[in-house]
Amino acid sequence: MTASLTDTRSAEHYARAIAYLPGGVNSPVRAMRSIGRDPIFVDRAEGAELIDVDHNRYVDWVCSWGPLIHGHAHPEIVAAVCDAAQRGTTFGAPTAAEVDLAEEVCRRLPSVQMLRMTSSGTEASMSAIRLARAATGRTKLLKFAGAYHGHVDGLLADAGSGLATQGIPSSPGVPAGVAADTIVIPWNDPAALDEALARHEVAAILAEPYPANMGLVLPAAGFLELLRERADAAGALLVFDEVISGFRVGPGGAQGLAGVIPDLTIMGKVIGGGLPAAAYGGARELMRRIAPEGDVYQAGTLSGNPLAVAAGLTSLALLQGEQPYVKLAATTAALAEGLRDAAAAAGYEGVRIATAPGLLTVFFSAGPVTDYDGARACDLDAYAAWCRGLLARGVYAPASQFEAWFPSLAHTPEHVARTVAAATAAFAEIGA
Ligand SMILES: *Cc1c(COP(=O)(O)O)cnc(C)c1O
C-alpha cells in the first residue's frame, strides 16, 4: 500500500480557489487546515468511495458529513432526482411528494405530528428557536458547550466566565446582546443544568441528543431523561437537534432509542438524501403557530424543493424496518473493533473510540471523553498526523478531531479491512 498519493491537480485547483473563495472552500472544515494540509478536490464518488481530481481513490468515512447513509450516487436516489428534475426543479407551490415526506417522517419520529421543511439545518434550528420563543414568551436559550446547531447568530455562543452565565459571541459579527441570550453549560453536567435553570427563565433547552459535533460524546445514563424532566419543571421546551442522529442511529432517531420525547425536533442531512433539505417539527398544537396557520413567520423559496424531497423520500424508503439499522450498527462495530485492534497492533495506547450506530469518533485521549473540555484536551497534533497518514493511504476520515465518522450502508467488510490496514500503518508512523 502506497503511503503517498499525487496531488498535482488538487493543488492547481486550490491555488485558483483561494483567490475566489475564502480559504478556497464553501464551508470551513473542507479546507483541512486543522490537520495541517491542503484540501482534496473531488472528481466523483460512488458507493463508499471517493475519487479525487488526481484519480486517487479513497474509502470515504465522511460521506458529506452525514446525509449519505446509502453512500454516494445510490442508483435509486439518483433516478428519483433525475425523474423529479425532468418534471420541473422548483415551483414555489405545493406538491404531493412533500406531503408524502412529512407523513413518512411523522410515522418514524415519535414526537413529530407536523413539520415545516427548510433548505438547511441552520435554517431549521433558527426557525425552531423562533417558535420556542413565541410559544413560551421567553427569550433565553440553554445550550451545551460543543454542540452545534448550525451557524445561527444566537447559537454561535461560548460559555461566559463562570458557570451558567450569559454566553459570549464565538465569532466576530455576532452581537454580544444576541449571544447573551444563550446560556452555555457543559454536556453531561446535571449540577450546571440545575444552576442555569435556577438563574434563568429559558424558552428552550436545546440539545443534540447524541452530540456529534465535538466528536461523538454520548449522553450519560439518565441525562436525556433529566433534560426532559427539568424542561417540564422550568416551563421550557425541550428541543432535540437530530440533524445528524435522526434516521441514522435508529428508525426513530436518538429520541426513539432513548425513549425521551422532545417538544420540537430539528432534522436535516439524511432527510434530504444528499440534496439540500431540512425540517423542524413537533406536536400539531405547537406547529400550528407557524404561518400561515399561525402568527410565527417563517418561509423559504426552495423549501420542500422537489429534487430534495425526491431524494429524501427515496432515502427514507430504503431505510424500511430494522434491517438497515442492524447492518449499519454491524459496520460501525466492525470499524470500531478494527480501529481498536489497529491501535493495539501498533502499540498506540492513547485512543478512545466512541460509537453509536452509524457514528464513530477516534478520540486521541487517554481517558474517556464526556464533554467538550474532554474533547478539547485530546492530542490534536497526533490526530492530525494520523489523519494525514490515513489520507496518504487512501482512507478519507474527518479532517478534524471534533467531527464524527459516518459509516454508511455502502461500506463493506472490505472497506473496513482496507481502513484498518491503513490505520495500523498510520498509528505505527506516528509512534507509540
Ligand atoms: C450539520 C448540522 C446542523 C446544520 O445543518 P446545515 O444543513 O449544515 O445548516 C445543525 N445541527 C447539527 C447537529 C448538525 O450536525
GROMACS .gro file of C-alpha atoms and ligand atoms in nm:
model
  447
    1MET     CA    1   0.000   0.000   0.000
    2THR     CA    2   0.146   0.331  -0.108
    3ALA     CA    3   0.184   0.595   0.160
    4SER     CA    4   0.179   0.891  -0.071
    5LEU     CA    5  -0.062   0.999  -0.339
    6THR     CA    6  -0.012   1.259  -0.609
    7ASP     CA    7  -0.196   1.584  -0.563
    8THR     CA    8  -0.095   1.795  -0.863
    9ARG     CA    9  -0.446   1.875  -0.983
   10SER     CA   10  -0.589   1.936  -0.634
   11ALA     CA   11  -0.302   2.179  -0.575
   12GLU     CA   12  -0.379   2.360  -0.901
   13HIS     CA   13  -0.749   2.394  -0.818
   14TYR     CA   14  -0.666   2.508  -0.466
   15ALA     CA   15  -0.429   2.778  -0.593
   16ARG     CA   16  -0.716   2.909  -0.806
   17ALA     CA   17  -0.979   2.860  -0.535
   18ILE     CA   18  -0.810   3.067  -0.267
   19ALA     CA   19  -0.838   3.371  -0.494
   20TYR     CA   20  -1.215   3.341  -0.525
   21LEU     CA   21  -1.342   3.154  -0.219
   22PRO     CA   22  -1.242   3.235   0.140
   23GLY     CA   23  -0.990   2.967   0.231
   24GLY     CA   24  -1.064   2.808  -0.105
   25VAL     CA   25  -1.383   2.645   0.024
   26ASN     CA   26  -1.754   2.696   0.082
   27SER     CA   27  -1.755   2.552   0.437
   28PRO     CA   28  -1.453   2.571   0.670
   29VAL     CA   29  -1.377   2.208   0.764
   30ARG     CA   30  -1.328   2.116   0.397
   31ALA     CA   31  -1.008   2.321   0.390
   32MET     CA   32  -0.837   2.054   0.611
   33ARG     CA   33  -0.646   2.326   0.797
   34SER     CA   34  -0.687   2.161   1.135
   35ILE     CA   35  -0.489   1.861   1.010
   36GLY     CA   36  -0.230   2.088   0.850
   37ARG     CA   37  -0.272   2.011   0.483
   38ASP     CA   38  -0.440   2.148   0.172
   39PRO     CA   39  -0.784   2.031   0.065
   40ILE     CA   40  -0.856   1.745  -0.172
   41PHE     CA   41  -1.071   1.835  -0.472
   42VAL     CA   42  -1.328   1.571  -0.554
   43ASP     CA   43  -1.395   1.448  -0.904
   44ARG     CA   44  -1.671   1.197  -0.830
   45ALA     CA   45  -1.784   0.933  -0.586
   46GLU     CA   46  -1.965   0.601  -0.593
   47GLY     CA   47  -2.093   0.398  -0.300
   48ALA     CA   48  -1.842   0.429  -0.016
   49GLU     CA   49  -1.558   0.553  -0.236
   50LEU     CA   50  -1.445   0.899  -0.334
   51ILE     CA   51  -1.223   0.972  -0.634
   52ASP     CA   52  -1.027   1.296  -0.639
   53VAL     CA   53  -0.917   1.503  -0.938
   54ASP     CA   54  -0.576   1.328  -0.929
   55HIS     CA   55  -0.751   0.989  -0.971
   56ASN     CA   56  -0.676   0.883  -0.613
   57ARG     CA   57  -0.946   0.658  -0.469
   58TYR     CA   58  -1.043   0.680  -0.101
   59VAL     CA   59  -1.267   0.487   0.135
   60ASP     CA   60  -1.495   0.773   0.235
   61TRP     CA   61  -1.592   0.780   0.604
   62VAL     CA   62  -1.710   1.141   0.585
   63CYS     CA   63  -1.992   1.085   0.337
   64SER     CA   64  -2.067   1.457   0.312
   65TRP     CA   65  -2.082   1.481   0.695
   66GLY     CA   66  -2.397   1.280   0.741
   67PRO     CA   67  -2.654   1.291   0.462
   68LEU     CA   68  -2.526   0.989   0.268
   69ILE     CA   69  -2.648   0.696   0.476
   70HIS     CA   70  -2.677   0.498   0.149
   71GLY     CA   71  -2.338   0.608   0.022
   72HIS     CA   72  -2.272   0.821  -0.287
   73ALA     CA   73  -2.484   0.824  -0.600
   74HIS     CA   74  -2.719   0.545  -0.490
   75PRO     CA   75  -2.887   0.442  -0.818
   76GLU     CA   76  -3.243   0.468  -0.680
   77ILE     CA   77  -3.180   0.811  -0.532
   78VAL     CA   78  -3.015   0.938  -0.849
   79ALA     CA   79  -3.306   0.804  -1.057
   80ALA     CA   80  -3.561   0.971  -0.829
   81VAL     CA   81  -3.380   1.305  -0.851
   82CYS     CA   82  -3.347   1.284  -1.231
   83ASP     CA   83  -3.712   1.194  -1.265
   84ALA     CA   84  -3.815   1.485  -1.043
   85ALA     CA   85  -3.587   1.726  -1.232
   86GLN     CA   86  -3.749   1.636  -1.561
   87ARG     CA   87  -4.085   1.742  -1.423
   88GLY     CA   88  -3.952   2.079  -1.304
   89THR     CA   89  -3.690   2.177  -1.049
   90THR     CA   90  -3.895   2.415  -0.835
   91PHE     CA   91  -4.248   2.553  -0.840
   92GLY     CA   92  -4.292   2.763  -0.529
   93ALA     CA   93  -4.622   2.578  -0.494
   94PRO     CA   94  -4.722   2.263  -0.305
   95THR     CA   95  -4.655   1.911  -0.433
   96ALA     CA   96  -4.793   1.575  -0.322
   97ALA     CA   97  -4.441   1.444  -0.257
   98GLU     CA   98  -4.386   1.698   0.021
   99VAL     CA   99  -4.689   1.558   0.200
  100ASP     CA  100  -4.559   1.205   0.147
  101LEU     CA  101  -4.228   1.303   0.306
  102ALA     CA  102  -4.398   1.475   0.601
  103GLU     CA  103  -4.620   1.168   0.658
  104GLU     CA  104  -4.319   0.941   0.642
  105VAL     CA  105  -4.126   1.148   0.897
  106CYS     CA  106  -4.425   1.162   1.134
  107ARG     CA  107  -4.460   0.785   1.108
  108ARG     CA  108  -4.100   0.742   1.222
  109LEU     CA  109  -4.034   1.008   1.484
  110PRO     CA  110  -4.247   0.970   1.796
  111SER     CA  111  -4.251   1.344   1.873
  112VAL     CA  112  -4.339   1.478   1.529
  113GLN     CA  113  -4.702   1.523   1.421
  114MET     CA  114  -4.647   1.815   1.186
  115LEU     CA  115  -4.341   1.968   1.030
  116ARG     CA  116  -4.212   2.253   0.818
  117MET     CA  117  -3.933   2.200   0.569
  118THR     CA  118  -3.635   2.429   0.514
  119SER     CA  119  -3.328   2.401   0.293
  120SER     CA  120  -3.061   2.370   0.565
  121GLY     CA  121  -3.025   2.253   0.922
  122THR     CA  122  -2.917   2.605   1.017
  123GLU     CA  123  -3.248   2.744   0.896
  124ALA     CA  124  -3.440   2.470   1.072
  125SER     CA  125  -3.276   2.540   1.406
  126MET     CA  126  -3.314   2.915   1.364
  127SER     CA  127  -3.684   2.862   1.298
  128ALA     CA  128  -3.732   2.611   1.580
  129ILE     CA  129  -3.593   2.855   1.835
  130ARG     CA  130  -3.815   3.131   1.699
  131LEU     CA  131  -4.113   2.903   1.756
  132ALA     CA  132  -3.992   2.806   2.104
  133ARG     CA  133  -3.958   3.172   2.196
  134ALA     CA  134  -4.303   3.254   2.058
  135ALA     CA  135  -4.462   2.961   2.238
  136THR     CA  136  -4.310   3.041   2.577
  137GLY     CA  137  -4.291   3.421   2.557
  138ARG     CA  138  -3.929   3.390   2.675
  139THR     CA  139  -3.605   3.492   2.508
  140LYS     CA  140  -3.316   3.298   2.658
  141LEU     CA  141  -3.192   2.962   2.537
  142LEU     CA  142  -2.989   2.696   2.708
  143LYS     CA  143  -2.738   2.502   2.501
  144PHE     CA  144  -2.441   2.278   2.564
  145ALA     CA  145  -2.075   2.353   2.504
  146GLY     CA  146  -1.950   2.167   2.199
  147ALA     CA  147  -2.297   2.124   2.049
  148TYR     CA  148  -2.351   2.266   1.701
  149HIS     CA  149  -2.688   2.375   1.573
  150GLY     CA  150  -2.582   2.550   1.255
  151HIS     CA  151  -2.434   2.897   1.224
  152VAL     CA  152  -2.732   3.082   1.373
  153ASP     CA  153  -2.608   3.407   1.536
  154GLY     CA  154  -2.759   3.337   1.876
  155LEU     CA  155  -2.623   2.984   1.883
  156LEU     CA  156  -2.266   3.082   1.797
  157ALA     CA  157  -2.210   3.143   2.166
  158ASP     CA  158  -1.942   3.019   2.404
  159ALA     CA  159  -1.973   2.984   2.778
  160GLY     CA  160  -1.907   3.314   2.955
  161SER     CA  161  -1.675   3.327   3.252
  162GLY     CA  162  -1.820   3.118   3.533
  163LEU     CA  163  -2.090   2.855   3.511
  164ALA     CA  164  -2.442   2.934   3.393
  165THR     CA  165  -2.359   3.290   3.290
  166GLN     CA  166  -2.468   3.457   2.970
  167GLY     CA  167  -2.295   3.344   2.653
  168ILE     CA  168  -2.033   3.545   2.469
  169PRO     CA  169  -2.003   3.554   2.089
  170SER     CA  170  -1.791   3.271   1.948
  171SER     CA  171  -1.743   3.464   1.623
  172PRO     CA  172  -1.686   3.828   1.540
  173GLY     CA  173  -2.002   3.966   1.386
  174VAL     CA  174  -2.230   3.802   1.640
  175PRO     CA  175  -2.377   4.084   1.852
  176ALA     CA  176  -2.289   4.047   2.221
  177GLY     CA  177  -2.655   4.107   2.307
  178VAL     CA  178  -2.764   3.816   2.090
  179ALA     CA  179  -2.507   3.574   2.235
  180ALA     CA  180  -2.601   3.694   2.584
  181ASP     CA  181  -2.944   3.538   2.538
  182THR     CA  182  -2.780   3.197   2.513
  183ILE     CA  183  -2.665   3.021   2.827
  184VAL     CA  184  -2.394   2.764   2.757
  185ILE     CA  185  -2.326   2.481   3.002
  186PRO     CA  186  -2.115   2.165   2.991
  187TRP     CA  187  -2.274   1.848   2.845
  188ASN     CA  188  -2.349   1.567   3.091
  189ASP     CA  189  -2.342   1.804   3.390
  190PRO     CA  190  -2.665   1.786   3.596
  191ALA     CA  191  -2.543   2.042   3.853
  192ALA     CA  192  -2.470   2.302   3.583
  193LEU     CA  193  -2.813   2.236   3.434
  194ASP     CA  194  -2.986   2.297   3.765
  195GLU     CA  195  -2.783   2.607   3.837
  196ALA     CA  196  -2.858   2.754   3.495
  197LEU     CA  197  -3.230   2.685   3.523
  198ALA     CA  198  -3.241   2.835   3.873
  199ARG     CA  199  -3.082   3.155   3.742
  200HIS     CA  200  -3.251   3.196   3.404
  201GLU     CA  201  -3.601   3.159   3.260
  202VAL     CA  202  -3.531   2.988   2.931
  203ALA     CA  203  -3.755   2.935   2.630
  204ALA     CA  204  -3.583   2.610   2.541
  205ILE     CA  205  -3.322   2.358   2.632
  206LEU     CA  206  -3.154   2.284   2.300
  207ALA     CA  207  -2.951   1.964   2.270
  208GLU     CA  208  -2.807   1.723   2.020
  209PRO     CA  209  -2.930   1.407   2.196
  210TYR     CA  210  -2.625   1.226   2.057
  211PRO     CA  211  -2.381   1.515   2.026
  212ALA     CA  212  -2.157   1.455   1.726
  213ASN     CA  213  -2.003   1.795   1.660
  214MET     CA  214  -1.732   1.772   1.928
  215GLY     CA  215  -1.668   1.422   1.813
  216LEU     CA  216  -1.931   1.177   1.935
  217VAL     CA  217  -1.998   1.230   2.307
  218LEU     CA  218  -2.293   1.019   2.414
  219PRO     CA  219  -2.528   1.128   2.692
  220ALA     CA  220  -2.454   0.977   3.034
  221ALA     CA  221  -2.718   0.732   3.156
  222GLY     CA  222  -3.030   0.926   3.252
  223PHE     CA  223  -2.909   1.263   3.118
  224LEU     CA  224  -3.165   1.293   2.836
  225GLU     CA  225  -3.443   1.192   3.077
  226LEU     CA  226  -3.318   1.461   3.314
  227LEU     CA  227  -3.337   1.721   3.036
  228ARG     CA  228  -3.699   1.625   2.974
  229GLU     CA  229  -3.787   1.645   3.341
  230ARG     CA  230  -3.609   1.975   3.403
  231ALA     CA  231  -3.754   2.136   3.089
  232ASP     CA  232  -4.105   2.049   3.209
  233ALA     CA  233  -4.035   2.178   3.558
  234ALA     CA  234  -3.895   2.503   3.418
  235GLY     CA  235  -4.178   2.558   3.168
  236ALA     CA  236  -3.925   2.542   2.885
  237LEU     CA  237  -3.945   2.346   2.562
  238LEU     CA  238  -3.706   2.060   2.502
  239VAL     CA  239  -3.564   2.085   2.151
  240PHE     CA  240  -3.366   1.793   2.012
  241ASP     CA  241  -3.138   1.869   1.722
  242GLU     CA  242  -3.144   1.538   1.536
  243VAL     CA  243  -2.988   1.677   1.218
  244ILE     CA  244  -2.722   1.406   1.249
  245SER     CA  245  -2.887   1.141   1.466
  246GLY     CA  246  -3.235   1.145   1.307
  247PHE     CA  247  -3.293   0.845   1.075
  248ARG     CA  248  -2.930   0.741   1.134
  249VAL     CA  249  -2.884   0.592   1.481
  250GLY     CA  250  -3.216   0.407   1.459
  251PRO     CA  251  -3.553   0.422   1.282
  252GLY     CA  252  -3.686   0.677   1.532
  253GLY     CA  253  -3.362   0.870   1.579
  254ALA     CA  254  -3.198   0.920   1.917
  255GLN     CA  255  -3.537   1.002   2.069
  256GLY     CA  256  -3.664   0.661   1.958
  257LEU     CA  257  -3.363   0.485   2.110
  258ALA     CA  258  -3.372   0.680   2.436
  259GLY     CA  259  -3.748   0.693   2.470
  260VAL     CA  260  -3.727   1.063   2.552
  261ILE     CA  261  -3.978   1.273   2.361
  262PRO     CA  262  -3.880   1.633   2.283
  263ASP     CA  263  -4.125   1.915   2.213
  264LEU     CA  264  -3.951   2.008   1.890
  265THR     CA  265  -3.714   1.814   1.667
  266ILE     CA  266  -3.470   1.962   1.418
  267MET     CA  267  -3.394   1.739   1.120
  268GLY     CA  268  -3.153   1.761   0.829
  269LYS     CA  269  -2.884   1.564   0.647
  270VAL     CA  270  -3.039   1.215   0.591
  271ILE     CA  271  -3.385   1.371   0.537
  272GLY     CA  272  -3.251   1.533   0.218
  273GLY     CA  273  -3.081   1.220   0.085
  274GLY     CA  274  -2.778   1.427  -0.022
  275LEU     CA  275  -2.972   1.726  -0.151
  276PRO     CA  276  -3.044   2.043   0.048
  277ALA     CA  277  -3.339   1.969   0.277
  278ALA     CA  278  -3.407   2.001   0.647
  279ALA     CA  279  -3.710   2.038   0.870
  280TYR     CA  280  -3.838   2.111   1.216
  281GLY     CA  281  -4.143   1.955   1.369
  282GLY     CA  282  -4.331   1.866   1.682
  283ALA     CA  283  -4.676   1.837   1.828
  284ARG     CA  284  -4.953   1.961   1.596
  285GLU     CA  285  -5.071   2.215   1.851
  286LEU     CA  286  -4.726   2.374   1.866
  287MET     CA  287  -4.657   2.361   1.491
  288ARG     CA  288  -4.991   2.532   1.420
  289ARG     CA  289  -4.825   2.851   1.546
  290ILE     CA  290  -4.628   2.863   1.219
  291ALA     CA  291  -4.754   3.093   0.938
  292PRO     CA  292  -4.989   3.084   0.759
  293GLU     CA  293  -5.182   2.877   1.012
  294GLY     CA  294  -5.038   3.078   1.299
  295ASP     CA  295  -4.855   3.402   1.367
  296VAL     CA  296  -4.490   3.288   1.373
  297TYR     CA  297  -4.339   3.387   1.040
  298GLN     CA  298  -4.106   3.156   0.852
  299ALA     CA  299  -4.068   3.094   0.479
  300GLY     CA  300  -3.833   2.968   0.206
  301THR     CA  301  -3.820   2.994  -0.175
  302LEU     CA  302  -3.674   2.646  -0.213
  303SER     CA  303  -3.827   2.486   0.098
  304GLY     CA  304  -3.968   2.144   0.009
  305ASN     CA  305  -3.777   2.156  -0.320
  306PRO     CA  306  -3.899   1.870  -0.542
  307LEU     CA  307  -3.550   1.732  -0.611
  308ALA     CA  308  -3.458   1.731  -0.244
  309VAL     CA  309  -3.793   1.581  -0.147
  310ALA     CA  310  -3.749   1.304  -0.406
  311ALA     CA  311  -3.401   1.227  -0.272
  312GLY     CA  312  -3.521   1.236   0.090
  313LEU     CA  313  -3.825   1.017   0.027
  314THR     CA  314  -3.618   0.758  -0.158
  315SER     CA  315  -3.353   0.768   0.112
  316LEU     CA  316  -3.617   0.700   0.379
  317ALA     CA  317  -3.787   0.433   0.167
  318LEU     CA  318  -3.452   0.249   0.154
  319LEU     CA  319  -3.448   0.261   0.536
  320GLN     CA  320  -3.752   0.040   0.583
  321GLY     CA  321  -3.769  -0.163   0.904
  322GLU     CA  322  -3.488  -0.262   1.139
  323GLN     CA  323  -3.263  -0.444   0.890
  324PRO     CA  324  -3.071  -0.143   0.752
  325TYR     CA  325  -3.004  -0.026   1.106
  326VAL     CA  326  -2.879  -0.369   1.210
  327LYS     CA  327  -2.641  -0.362   0.914
  328LEU     CA  328  -2.525  -0.005   0.985
  329ALA     CA  329  -2.465  -0.091   1.351
  330ALA     CA  330  -2.266  -0.400   1.249
  331THR     CA  331  -2.047  -0.198   1.010
  332THR     CA  332  -1.987   0.064   1.279
  333ALA     CA  333  -1.900  -0.202   1.537
  334ALA     CA  334  -1.661  -0.378   1.298
  335LEU     CA  335  -1.490  -0.048   1.219
  336ALA     CA  336  -1.458   0.039   1.589
  337GLU     CA  337  -1.317  -0.303   1.673
  338GLY     CA  338  -1.077  -0.289   1.379
  339LEU     CA  339  -0.950   0.055   1.477
  340ARG     CA  340  -0.900  -0.057   1.838
  341ASP     CA  341  -0.703  -0.356   1.710
  342ALA     CA  342  -0.504  -0.127   1.479
  343ALA     CA  343  -0.402   0.095   1.770
  344ALA     CA  344  -0.313  -0.211   1.980
  345ALA     CA  345  -0.113  -0.371   1.697
  346ALA     CA  346   0.091  -0.052   1.665
  347GLY     CA  347   0.132  -0.027   2.043
  348TYR     CA  348  -0.052   0.305   2.040
  349GLU     CA  349  -0.240   0.340   2.366
  350GLY     CA  350  -0.376   0.693   2.369
  351VAL     CA  351  -0.706   0.648   2.187
  352ARG     CA  352  -1.067   0.607   2.296
  353ILE     CA  353  -1.330   0.513   2.039
  354ALA     CA  354  -1.687   0.634   2.087
  355THR     CA  355  -1.966   0.478   1.880
  356ALA     CA  356  -2.337   0.482   1.815
  357PRO     CA  357  -2.496   0.303   1.519
  358GLY     CA  358  -2.373   0.493   1.211
  359LEU     CA  359  -2.143   0.724   1.410
  360LEU     CA  360  -1.790   0.691   1.544
  361THR     CA  361  -1.508   0.907   1.680
  362VAL     CA  362  -1.148   0.814   1.747
  363PHE     CA  363  -1.052   1.042   2.034
  364PHE     CA  364  -0.679   1.085   2.087
  365SER     CA  365  -0.730   1.079   2.460
  366ALA     CA  366  -0.602   0.853   2.736
  367GLY     CA  367  -0.934   0.872   2.924
  368PRO     CA  368  -1.299   0.866   2.821
  369VAL     CA  369  -1.437   1.188   2.672
  370THR     CA  370  -1.765   1.301   2.832
  371ASP     CA  371  -1.782   1.670   2.742
  372TYR     CA  372  -1.632   1.945   2.527
  373ASP     CA  373  -1.344   2.012   2.766
  374GLY     CA  374  -1.251   1.646   2.737
  375ALA     CA  375  -1.266   1.663   2.357
  376ARG     CA  376  -1.054   1.977   2.353
  377ALA     CA  377  -0.795   1.809   2.574
  378CYS     CA  378  -0.729   1.547   2.305
  379ASP     CA  379  -0.390   1.530   2.135
  380LEU     CA  380  -0.491   1.728   1.828
  381ASP     CA  381  -0.146   1.709   1.670
  382ALA     CA  382  -0.146   1.331   1.692
  383TYR     CA  383  -0.497   1.317   1.542
  384ALA     CA  384  -0.383   1.546   1.259
  385ALA     CA  385  -0.076   1.333   1.184
  386TRP     CA  386  -0.279   1.011   1.196
  387CYS     CA  387  -0.548   1.157   0.971
  388ARG     CA  388  -0.286   1.271   0.719
  389GLY     CA  389  -0.144   0.919   0.734
  390LEU     CA  390  -0.488   0.775   0.655
  391LEU     CA  391  -0.539   1.009   0.361
  392ALA     CA  392  -0.198   0.916   0.221
  393ARG     CA  393  -0.313   0.554   0.230
  394GLY     CA  394  -0.649   0.609   0.061
  395VAL     CA  395  -0.873   0.650   0.365
  396TYR     CA  396  -1.074   0.970   0.390
  397ALA     CA  397  -1.153   1.031   0.758
  398PRO     CA  398  -1.288   1.356   0.903
  399ALA     CA  399  -1.015   1.620   0.893
  400SER     CA  400  -1.091   1.726   1.250
  401GLN     CA  401  -1.087   1.562   1.591
  402PHE     CA  402  -1.423   1.729   1.654
  403GLU     CA  403  -1.619   1.561   1.376
  404ALA     CA  404  -1.767   1.213   1.361
  405TRP     CA  405  -1.705   0.937   1.109
  406PHE     CA  406  -2.018   0.847   0.914
  407PRO     CA  407  -2.036   0.477   0.824
  408SER     CA  408  -2.295   0.412   0.555
  409LEU     CA  409  -2.488   0.118   0.417
  410ALA     CA  410  -2.249   0.121   0.120
  411HIS     CA  411  -1.946   0.035   0.334
  412THR     CA  412  -1.849  -0.332   0.309
  413PRO     CA  413  -1.624  -0.554   0.524
  414GLU     CA  414  -1.359  -0.497   0.257
  415HIS     CA  415  -1.377  -0.119   0.315
  416VAL     CA  416  -1.339  -0.180   0.687
  417ALA     CA  417  -1.041  -0.410   0.628
  418ARG     CA  418  -0.871  -0.157   0.398
  419THR     CA  419  -0.928   0.113   0.661
  420VAL     CA  420  -0.791  -0.099   0.944
  421ALA     CA  421  -0.476  -0.180   0.746
  422ALA     CA  422  -0.419   0.189   0.671
  423ALA     CA  423  -0.493   0.282   1.033
  424THR     CA  424  -0.241   0.028   1.164
  425ALA     CA  425   0.032   0.174   0.942
  426ALA     CA  426  -0.070   0.531   1.031
  427PHE     CA  427  -0.060   0.453   1.405
  428ALA     CA  428   0.283   0.294   1.364
  429GLU     CA  429   0.402   0.601   1.176
  430ILE     CA  430   0.302   0.848   1.449
  431GLY     CA  431   0.469   0.632   1.713
  432ALA     CA  432   0.360   0.481   2.041
  433LIG     C1  433  -2.497   1.992   1.027
  433LIG     C2  434  -2.570   2.029   1.148
  433LIG     C3  435  -2.653   2.142   1.154
  433LIG     C4  436  -2.658   2.244   1.043
  433LIG     O1  437  -2.709   2.193   0.925
  433LIG     P1  438  -2.669   2.268   0.787
  433LIG     O2  439  -2.754   2.198   0.686
  433LIG     O3  440  -2.523   2.250   0.770
  433LIG     O4  441  -2.706   2.410   0.804
  433LIG     C5  442  -2.731   2.162   1.266
  433LIG     N1  443  -2.726   2.076   1.370
  433LIG     C6  444  -2.646   1.969   1.369
  433LIG     C7  445  -2.648   1.876   1.486
  433LIG     C8  446  -2.564   1.943   1.260
  433LIG     O5  447  -2.480   1.839   1.263
   0.00000   0.00000   0.00000
